Short mmCIF file of C-alpha atoms in Angstrom, two decimals:
data_model
loop_
_atom_site.label_atom_id
_atom_site.label_comp_id
_atom_site.label_asym_id
_atom_site.label_seq_id
_atom_site.Cartn_x
_atom_site.Cartn_y
_atom_site.Cartn_z
CA UNK A 3 68.00 164.88 87.90
CA UNK A 4 65.45 166.81 85.86
CA UNK A 5 67.75 169.69 84.88
CA UNK A 6 70.60 167.75 83.28
CA UNK A 7 72.04 169.57 80.24
CA UNK A 8 74.82 168.86 77.77
CA UNK A 9 77.35 171.53 76.93
CA UNK A 10 78.60 171.61 73.34
CA UNK A 11 82.15 170.25 73.25
CA UNK A 12 82.15 169.73 77.01
CA UNK A 13 82.23 166.66 79.31
CA UNK A 14 81.85 166.12 83.01
CA UNK A 15 80.11 164.05 85.66
CA UNK A 16 76.86 164.24 87.54
CA UNK A 17 76.19 162.39 90.80
CA UNK A 18 72.98 161.53 92.53
CA UNK A 19 71.83 159.08 95.21
CA UNK A 20 68.60 157.30 95.99
CA UNK A 21 67.62 156.07 99.46
CA UNK A 22 65.22 153.15 99.62
CA UNK A 23 63.39 151.92 102.71
CA UNK A 24 63.92 148.13 102.68
CA UNK A 25 62.00 147.38 105.87
CA UNK A 26 59.19 145.84 103.85
CA UNK A 27 61.45 143.96 101.45
CA UNK A 28 61.48 140.18 101.62
CA UNK A 29 64.85 138.58 102.20
CA UNK A 30 66.72 137.98 98.98
CA UNK A 31 68.91 139.55 96.31
CA UNK A 32 67.90 142.70 94.41
CA UNK A 33 69.24 144.57 91.39
CA UNK A 34 69.04 148.37 90.95
CA UNK A 35 69.37 149.79 87.40
CA UNK A 36 70.48 153.33 86.38
CA UNK A 37 70.08 154.77 82.89
CA UNK A 38 69.80 158.24 81.28
CA UNK A 39 66.91 159.37 79.06
CA UNK A 40 66.50 162.53 77.03
CA UNK A 41 63.62 164.98 77.09
CA UNK A 42 61.34 162.70 75.13
CA UNK A 43 62.22 159.67 77.26
CA UNK A 44 64.67 158.15 74.83
CA UNK A 45 67.36 156.03 76.58
CA UNK A 46 70.64 157.71 75.79
CA UNK A 47 73.10 155.43 77.68
CA UNK A 48 73.73 151.80 78.48
CA UNK A 49 72.12 150.89 81.81
CA UNK A 50 74.37 150.55 84.88
CA UNK A 51 73.41 148.06 87.60
CA UNK A 52 74.23 147.20 91.19
CA UNK A 53 72.99 144.40 93.45
CA UNK A 54 72.23 144.18 97.15
CA UNK A 55 70.94 141.50 99.49
CA UNK A 56 68.30 141.81 102.16
CA UNK A 57 68.71 139.64 105.28
CA UNK A 58 67.64 140.04 108.84
CA UNK A 59 69.02 138.64 112.07
CA UNK A 60 65.74 136.85 112.65
CA UNK A 61 66.33 134.84 109.47
CA UNK A 62 69.77 133.54 110.40
CA UNK A 63 69.25 129.86 111.11
CA UNK A 64 65.70 129.74 109.72
CA UNK A 65 66.75 128.23 106.39
CA UNK A 66 64.98 130.98 104.39
CA UNK A 67 68.16 131.70 102.42
CA UNK A 68 70.28 128.55 102.87
CA UNK A 69 69.49 124.96 103.80
CA UNK A 70 71.56 121.89 104.74
CA UNK A 71 70.77 118.19 104.35
CA UNK A 72 72.65 115.02 105.37
CA UNK A 73 72.36 111.51 103.93
CA UNK A 74 72.32 109.25 105.83
CA UNK A 75 71.76 110.73 109.27
CA UNK A 76 72.38 107.43 111.11
CA UNK A 77 75.29 105.15 110.23
CA UNK A 78 78.07 102.97 111.63
CA UNK A 79 81.29 104.36 113.04
CA UNK A 80 83.82 104.99 110.26
CA UNK A 81 81.21 105.41 107.52
CA UNK A 82 80.57 108.71 105.69
CA UNK A 83 77.51 110.91 105.41
CA UNK A 84 77.06 113.31 102.46
CA UNK A 85 76.32 116.93 103.45
CA UNK A 86 74.66 119.18 100.87
CA UNK A 87 74.21 122.94 101.37
CA UNK A 88 71.81 124.74 99.02
CA UNK A 89 71.51 128.55 98.83
CA UNK A 90 68.04 129.81 98.06
CA UNK A 91 69.41 133.27 97.45
CA UNK A 92 73.01 134.36 97.80
CA UNK A 93 74.80 137.55 96.76
CA UNK A 94 77.75 137.33 94.43
CA UNK A 95 80.04 138.42 97.26
CA UNK A 96 79.09 135.54 99.57
CA UNK A 97 80.39 131.98 99.65
CA UNK A 98 79.09 128.85 101.39
CA UNK A 99 80.70 127.16 104.36
CA UNK A 100 79.65 123.91 106.08
CA UNK A 101 80.51 123.87 109.77
CA UNK A 102 80.87 121.00 112.27
CA UNK A 103 79.26 122.78 115.22
CA UNK A 104 80.35 120.05 117.62
CA UNK A 105 84.03 120.70 116.77
CA UNK A 106 84.59 116.96 116.27
CA UNK A 107 86.86 117.42 113.22
CA UNK A 108 84.71 115.20 111.02
CA UNK A 109 84.99 117.20 107.77
CA UNK A 110 87.66 116.71 105.05
CA UNK A 111 91.21 117.09 106.33
CA UNK A 112 90.02 116.35 109.90
CA UNK A 113 88.69 119.89 110.13
CA UNK A 114 85.59 121.39 111.73
CA UNK A 115 84.63 123.47 108.66
CA UNK A 116 84.73 123.11 104.90
CA UNK A 117 84.43 125.56 102.00
CA UNK A 118 85.75 125.82 98.46
CA UNK A 119 85.66 129.65 98.71
CA UNK A 120 83.74 130.16 95.44
CA UNK A 121 81.70 133.36 95.71
CA UNK A 122 78.13 133.30 94.49
CA UNK A 123 77.86 129.51 94.19
CA UNK A 124 74.44 128.01 94.80
CA UNK A 125 75.45 124.73 96.45
CA UNK A 126 78.29 123.00 98.26
CA UNK A 127 78.72 119.25 98.84
CA UNK A 128 81.13 117.43 101.16
CA UNK A 129 81.31 114.33 103.37
CA UNK A 130 81.57 113.85 107.12
CA UNK A 131 83.26 110.83 108.68
CA UNK A 132 83.51 109.98 112.38
CA UNK A 133 85.53 107.15 113.95
CA UNK A 134 83.78 107.36 117.31
CA UNK A 135 80.33 106.67 118.67
CA UNK A 136 78.26 109.87 119.00
CA UNK A 137 76.18 112.58 117.34
CA UNK A 138 77.57 115.60 115.48
CA UNK A 139 75.68 118.79 114.57
CA UNK A 140 76.25 120.68 111.30
CA UNK A 141 75.12 124.02 109.82
CA UNK A 142 75.59 125.72 106.46
CA UNK A 143 76.50 129.41 106.38
CA UNK A 144 76.63 132.21 103.81
CA UNK A 145 79.88 134.03 104.53
CA UNK A 146 80.46 137.63 103.42
CA UNK A 147 83.88 137.53 101.76
CA UNK A 148 84.46 141.22 102.53
CA UNK A 149 83.61 141.28 106.21
CA UNK A 150 83.92 137.58 107.05
CA UNK A 151 80.57 137.82 108.79
CA UNK A 152 77.70 135.34 108.56
CA UNK A 153 74.96 136.71 106.31
CA UNK A 154 72.74 133.64 106.69
CA UNK A 155 72.79 130.27 108.39
CA UNK A 156 70.77 127.09 108.00
CA UNK A 157 69.02 125.21 110.77
CA UNK A 158 71.27 122.51 112.28
CA UNK A 159 71.37 118.95 110.98
CA UNK A 160 72.47 116.09 113.26
CA UNK A 161 74.27 112.94 112.12
CA UNK A 162 74.63 110.01 114.53
CA UNK A 163 77.33 107.35 114.39
CA UNK A 164 76.73 104.07 116.25
CA UNK A 165 78.95 101.07 116.90
CA UNK A 166 78.10 97.98 114.85
CA UNK A 167 77.67 94.72 116.72
CA UNK A 168 81.15 93.22 117.12
CA UNK A 169 81.67 89.56 116.23
CA UNK A 170 84.65 87.22 115.83
CA UNK A 171 85.31 83.74 114.47
CA UNK A 172 88.27 81.44 115.22
CA UNK A 173 89.48 78.52 113.09
CA UNK A 174 89.78 75.62 113.16
CA UNK A 175 86.34 75.74 114.77
CA UNK A 176 86.00 71.96 115.18
CA UNK A 177 88.25 69.36 116.84
CA UNK A 178 91.25 68.56 114.66
CA UNK A 179 93.80 65.74 114.94
CA UNK A 180 97.07 65.66 113.01
CA UNK A 181 100.31 63.72 113.09
CA UNK A 182 103.21 64.96 115.17
CA UNK A 183 105.21 67.61 113.33
CA UNK A 184 102.32 68.73 111.07
CA UNK A 185 101.82 72.54 110.86
CA UNK A 186 98.31 73.82 111.65
CA UNK A 187 97.03 77.32 110.76
CA UNK A 188 95.06 79.09 113.52
CA UNK A 189 93.29 82.28 112.43
CA UNK A 190 90.66 84.76 113.57
CA UNK A 191 88.41 87.18 111.70
CA UNK A 192 86.64 90.05 113.45
CA UNK A 193 83.86 92.34 112.20
CA UNK A 194 82.51 95.54 113.70
CA UNK A 195 85.77 96.60 115.34
CA UNK A 196 86.18 100.34 115.77
CA UNK A 197 89.01 102.60 116.90
CA UNK A 198 90.31 101.68 120.34
CA UNK A 199 89.16 98.04 120.18
CA UNK A 200 91.56 95.09 120.01
CA UNK A 201 91.75 91.29 119.93
CA UNK A 202 93.42 88.92 122.39
CA UNK A 203 94.18 85.32 121.32
CA UNK A 204 95.35 82.80 123.92
CA UNK A 205 95.41 79.06 124.64
CA UNK A 206 92.96 77.87 127.29
CA UNK A 207 94.02 74.19 127.06
CA UNK A 208 97.73 73.53 126.80
CA UNK A 209 99.12 70.13 127.80
CA UNK A 210 102.73 70.34 126.79
CA UNK A 211 102.51 72.72 123.81
CA UNK A 212 105.81 74.43 123.06
CA UNK A 213 104.67 76.81 120.31
CA UNK A 214 101.20 77.96 121.42
CA UNK A 215 99.98 81.25 119.88
CA UNK A 216 99.55 84.22 122.19
CA UNK A 217 98.53 87.60 120.79
CA UNK A 218 97.62 90.49 123.10
CA UNK A 219 96.28 93.82 121.90
CA UNK A 220 96.02 93.00 118.17
CA UNK A 221 94.20 95.88 116.40
CA UNK A 222 93.95 94.03 113.08
CA UNK A 223 90.54 92.73 112.00
CA UNK A 224 92.17 89.41 111.05
CA UNK A 225 95.39 87.55 111.76
CA UNK A 226 96.85 84.03 111.78
CA UNK A 227 99.65 81.87 113.12
CA UNK A 228 101.27 78.54 112.16
CA UNK A 229 101.67 76.12 115.05
CA UNK A 230 103.74 72.93 114.99
CA UNK A 231 103.94 70.54 117.94
CA UNK A 232 106.16 67.43 117.82
CA UNK A 233 105.39 64.90 120.55
CA UNK A 234 107.25 61.56 120.35
CA UNK A 235 107.02 57.95 121.57
CA UNK A 236 103.23 57.77 121.41
CA UNK A 237 102.65 61.04 123.32
CA UNK A 238 100.19 63.73 122.21
CA UNK A 239 99.79 67.49 122.62
CA UNK A 240 96.40 69.25 122.64
CA UNK A 241 95.65 72.98 122.43
CA UNK A 242 92.35 74.88 122.47
CA UNK A 243 92.15 78.66 121.82
CA UNK A 244 89.89 81.58 122.68
CA UNK A 245 89.81 84.93 120.81
CA UNK A 246 88.16 87.97 122.42
CA UNK A 247 87.40 91.53 121.27
CA UNK A 248 87.86 94.18 123.98
CA UNK A 249 87.21 97.92 123.96
CA UNK A 250 89.36 100.60 125.58
CA UNK A 251 87.58 100.03 128.91
CA UNK A 252 88.43 96.30 128.72
CA UNK A 253 84.79 95.37 128.28
CA UNK A 254 84.45 92.01 126.52
CA UNK A 255 82.53 92.63 123.30
CA UNK A 256 82.69 89.26 121.52
CA UNK A 257 84.32 85.86 122.07
CA UNK A 258 85.04 82.82 119.89
CA UNK A 259 86.52 79.39 120.71
CA UNK A 260 88.47 77.04 118.51
CA UNK A 261 88.12 73.30 118.43
CA UNK A 262 90.74 71.23 120.21
CA UNK A 263 93.84 70.72 118.04
CA UNK A 264 95.71 67.50 118.85
CA UNK A 265 99.11 66.41 117.57
CA UNK A 266 99.59 62.65 118.03
CA UNK A 267 102.66 60.46 117.69
CA UNK A 268 103.02 56.69 117.35
CA UNK A 269 105.45 54.69 119.46
CA UNK A 270 108.05 53.44 117.00
CA UNK A 271 108.55 49.74 116.29
CA UNK A 272 111.13 48.14 114.02
CA UNK A 273 111.61 44.69 112.56
CA UNK A 274 114.49 43.14 110.65
CA UNK A 275 114.27 39.99 108.55
CA UNK A 276 116.60 37.82 106.48
CA UNK A 277 115.47 35.59 103.64
CA UNK A 278 116.60 32.92 103.74
CA UNK A 279 117.88 32.76 107.28
CA UNK A 280 119.68 29.44 106.72
CA UNK A 281 121.69 28.94 103.57
CA UNK A 282 125.00 27.59 102.29
CA UNK A 283 128.15 29.61 101.67
CA UNK A 284 127.91 31.64 98.49
CA UNK A 285 124.09 31.77 98.56
CA UNK A 286 122.69 35.37 98.82
CA UNK A 287 120.28 36.46 101.56
CA UNK A 288 117.98 39.49 101.49
CA UNK A 289 118.12 41.46 104.74
CA UNK A 290 115.37 44.08 105.30
CA UNK A 291 114.28 46.37 108.09
CA UNK A 292 110.86 48.02 108.43
CA UNK A 293 109.61 50.70 110.87
CA UNK A 294 106.04 51.87 111.50
CA UNK A 295 106.84 55.56 112.10
CA UNK A 296 109.67 58.02 112.36
CA UNK A 297 109.28 61.13 114.48
CA UNK A 298 111.11 64.32 113.49
CA UNK A 299 114.80 63.81 114.19
CA UNK A 300 114.63 60.00 114.34
CA UNK A 301 117.09 57.96 112.25
CA UNK A 302 117.83 54.25 111.82
CA UNK A 303 121.13 52.40 112.10
CA UNK A 304 121.75 48.80 111.07
CA UNK A 305 124.81 47.09 112.57
CA UNK A 306 126.03 43.75 111.26
CA UNK A 307 128.63 41.58 113.05
CA UNK A 308 130.51 38.61 111.77
CA UNK A 309 131.24 37.55 108.23
CA UNK A 310 133.37 39.38 105.75
CA UNK A 311 130.97 42.11 104.54
CA UNK A 312 128.13 42.68 107.04
CA UNK A 313 125.49 45.36 106.42
CA UNK A 314 126.30 48.51 108.38
CA UNK A 315 124.39 51.78 107.75
CA UNK A 316 123.46 54.77 109.92
CA UNK A 317 121.30 57.92 109.85
CA UNK A 318 118.72 56.25 107.64
CA UNK A 319 115.30 57.92 107.29
CA UNK A 320 113.58 55.42 104.99
CA UNK A 321 110.77 53.44 106.58
CA UNK A 322 111.84 50.29 104.66
CA UNK A 323 115.26 49.38 103.34
CA UNK A 324 116.89 46.12 102.19
CA UNK A 325 120.36 44.77 101.48
CA UNK A 326 121.54 41.65 99.65
CA UNK A 327 124.33 39.89 101.46
CA UNK A 328 126.45 36.97 100.23
CA UNK A 329 128.79 35.17 102.60
CA UNK A 330 131.54 32.71 101.93
CA UNK A 331 131.82 31.70 105.57
CA UNK A 332 129.16 29.88 107.59
CA UNK A 333 127.65 30.97 110.88
CA UNK A 334 127.14 34.52 109.71
CA UNK A 335 125.12 36.59 112.14
CA UNK A 336 123.19 39.85 111.81
CA UNK A 337 122.23 42.08 114.71
CA UNK A 338 119.91 45.07 114.69
CA UNK A 339 119.92 48.36 116.56
CA UNK A 340 117.67 51.46 116.62
CA UNK A 341 119.42 54.75 117.23
CA UNK A 342 117.18 57.68 118.21
CA UNK A 343 118.61 61.09 117.54
CA UNK A 344 116.56 63.94 118.86
CA UNK A 345 117.17 67.48 117.69
CA UNK A 346 115.36 70.55 118.96
CA UNK A 347 114.68 73.46 116.66
CA UNK A 348 113.29 76.82 117.74
CA UNK A 349 110.98 78.30 115.13
CA UNK A 350 110.44 82.08 115.12
CA UNK A 351 107.37 83.24 113.19
CA UNK A 352 106.41 86.65 111.99
#
């Protein structure tokens, strides 16, 4: 505007425009500056500036203006990969978005895109997590906040999730023998389970068990149960377990076996003695019973007949018990009797 003049005491506005051919410009951001100078080239105003960005359709997806990286690119199902978008050049009116191109909803909030909406930022970081086996493709985009259009896009990055090798252990792993009525803890621990997989625990040997553990469709990676078996009269009960991991297609992924757990009982015996067995009236005698074992619910009764004060007790649970008896009459007799009382209790376990 070579003919600009200033009127004394006046004010007003002058407009002008400049057209620039940007066909030879490299992609990137540019700043244009406007200032006014007087006749001897003195700057007579503060500069005014504006910015613009050069992009071309051929550069969308080439990574010339924005790039995306993932670390790691191969990992187990359920683990997270860090996605980092870096803008090489971005206008102040653009923001960065990271997009799950596979629409697998692996980005924060189970979404297929992520952005913090901050215009002009140079980088954006987020994480991607997938609970299935497969590969997911991601891109980073520069989004024009005015138009919503894509000004630039990175080349795609692929992250692959694989299933870890499933394994399971079951305890007790070796043969175990316990007395009748003793609780035994059976437990499993699984590793490498992913969504849709489950564990089945069942007895494969069961000769008379009343409380065997059965668990079908357990999605926990570990669990346990208390088992109590109570055979009597010298009988025994044995149980052996198998635990298996299955997937949604009922394919067997891993199997573990327990040792054989055996509950044993002894056949009860009882003795009763008197010392001395022959005495004179007024002389005391020690009467004692002794048993080798008592099964759950068993009790002992002692019945005495004859004499003035015979020993009579019932519902005893001591293995050994004695009584001092003194008689004033001869020909005192003692008899013995075992009473077996069996009670059944149903145990419910959570």
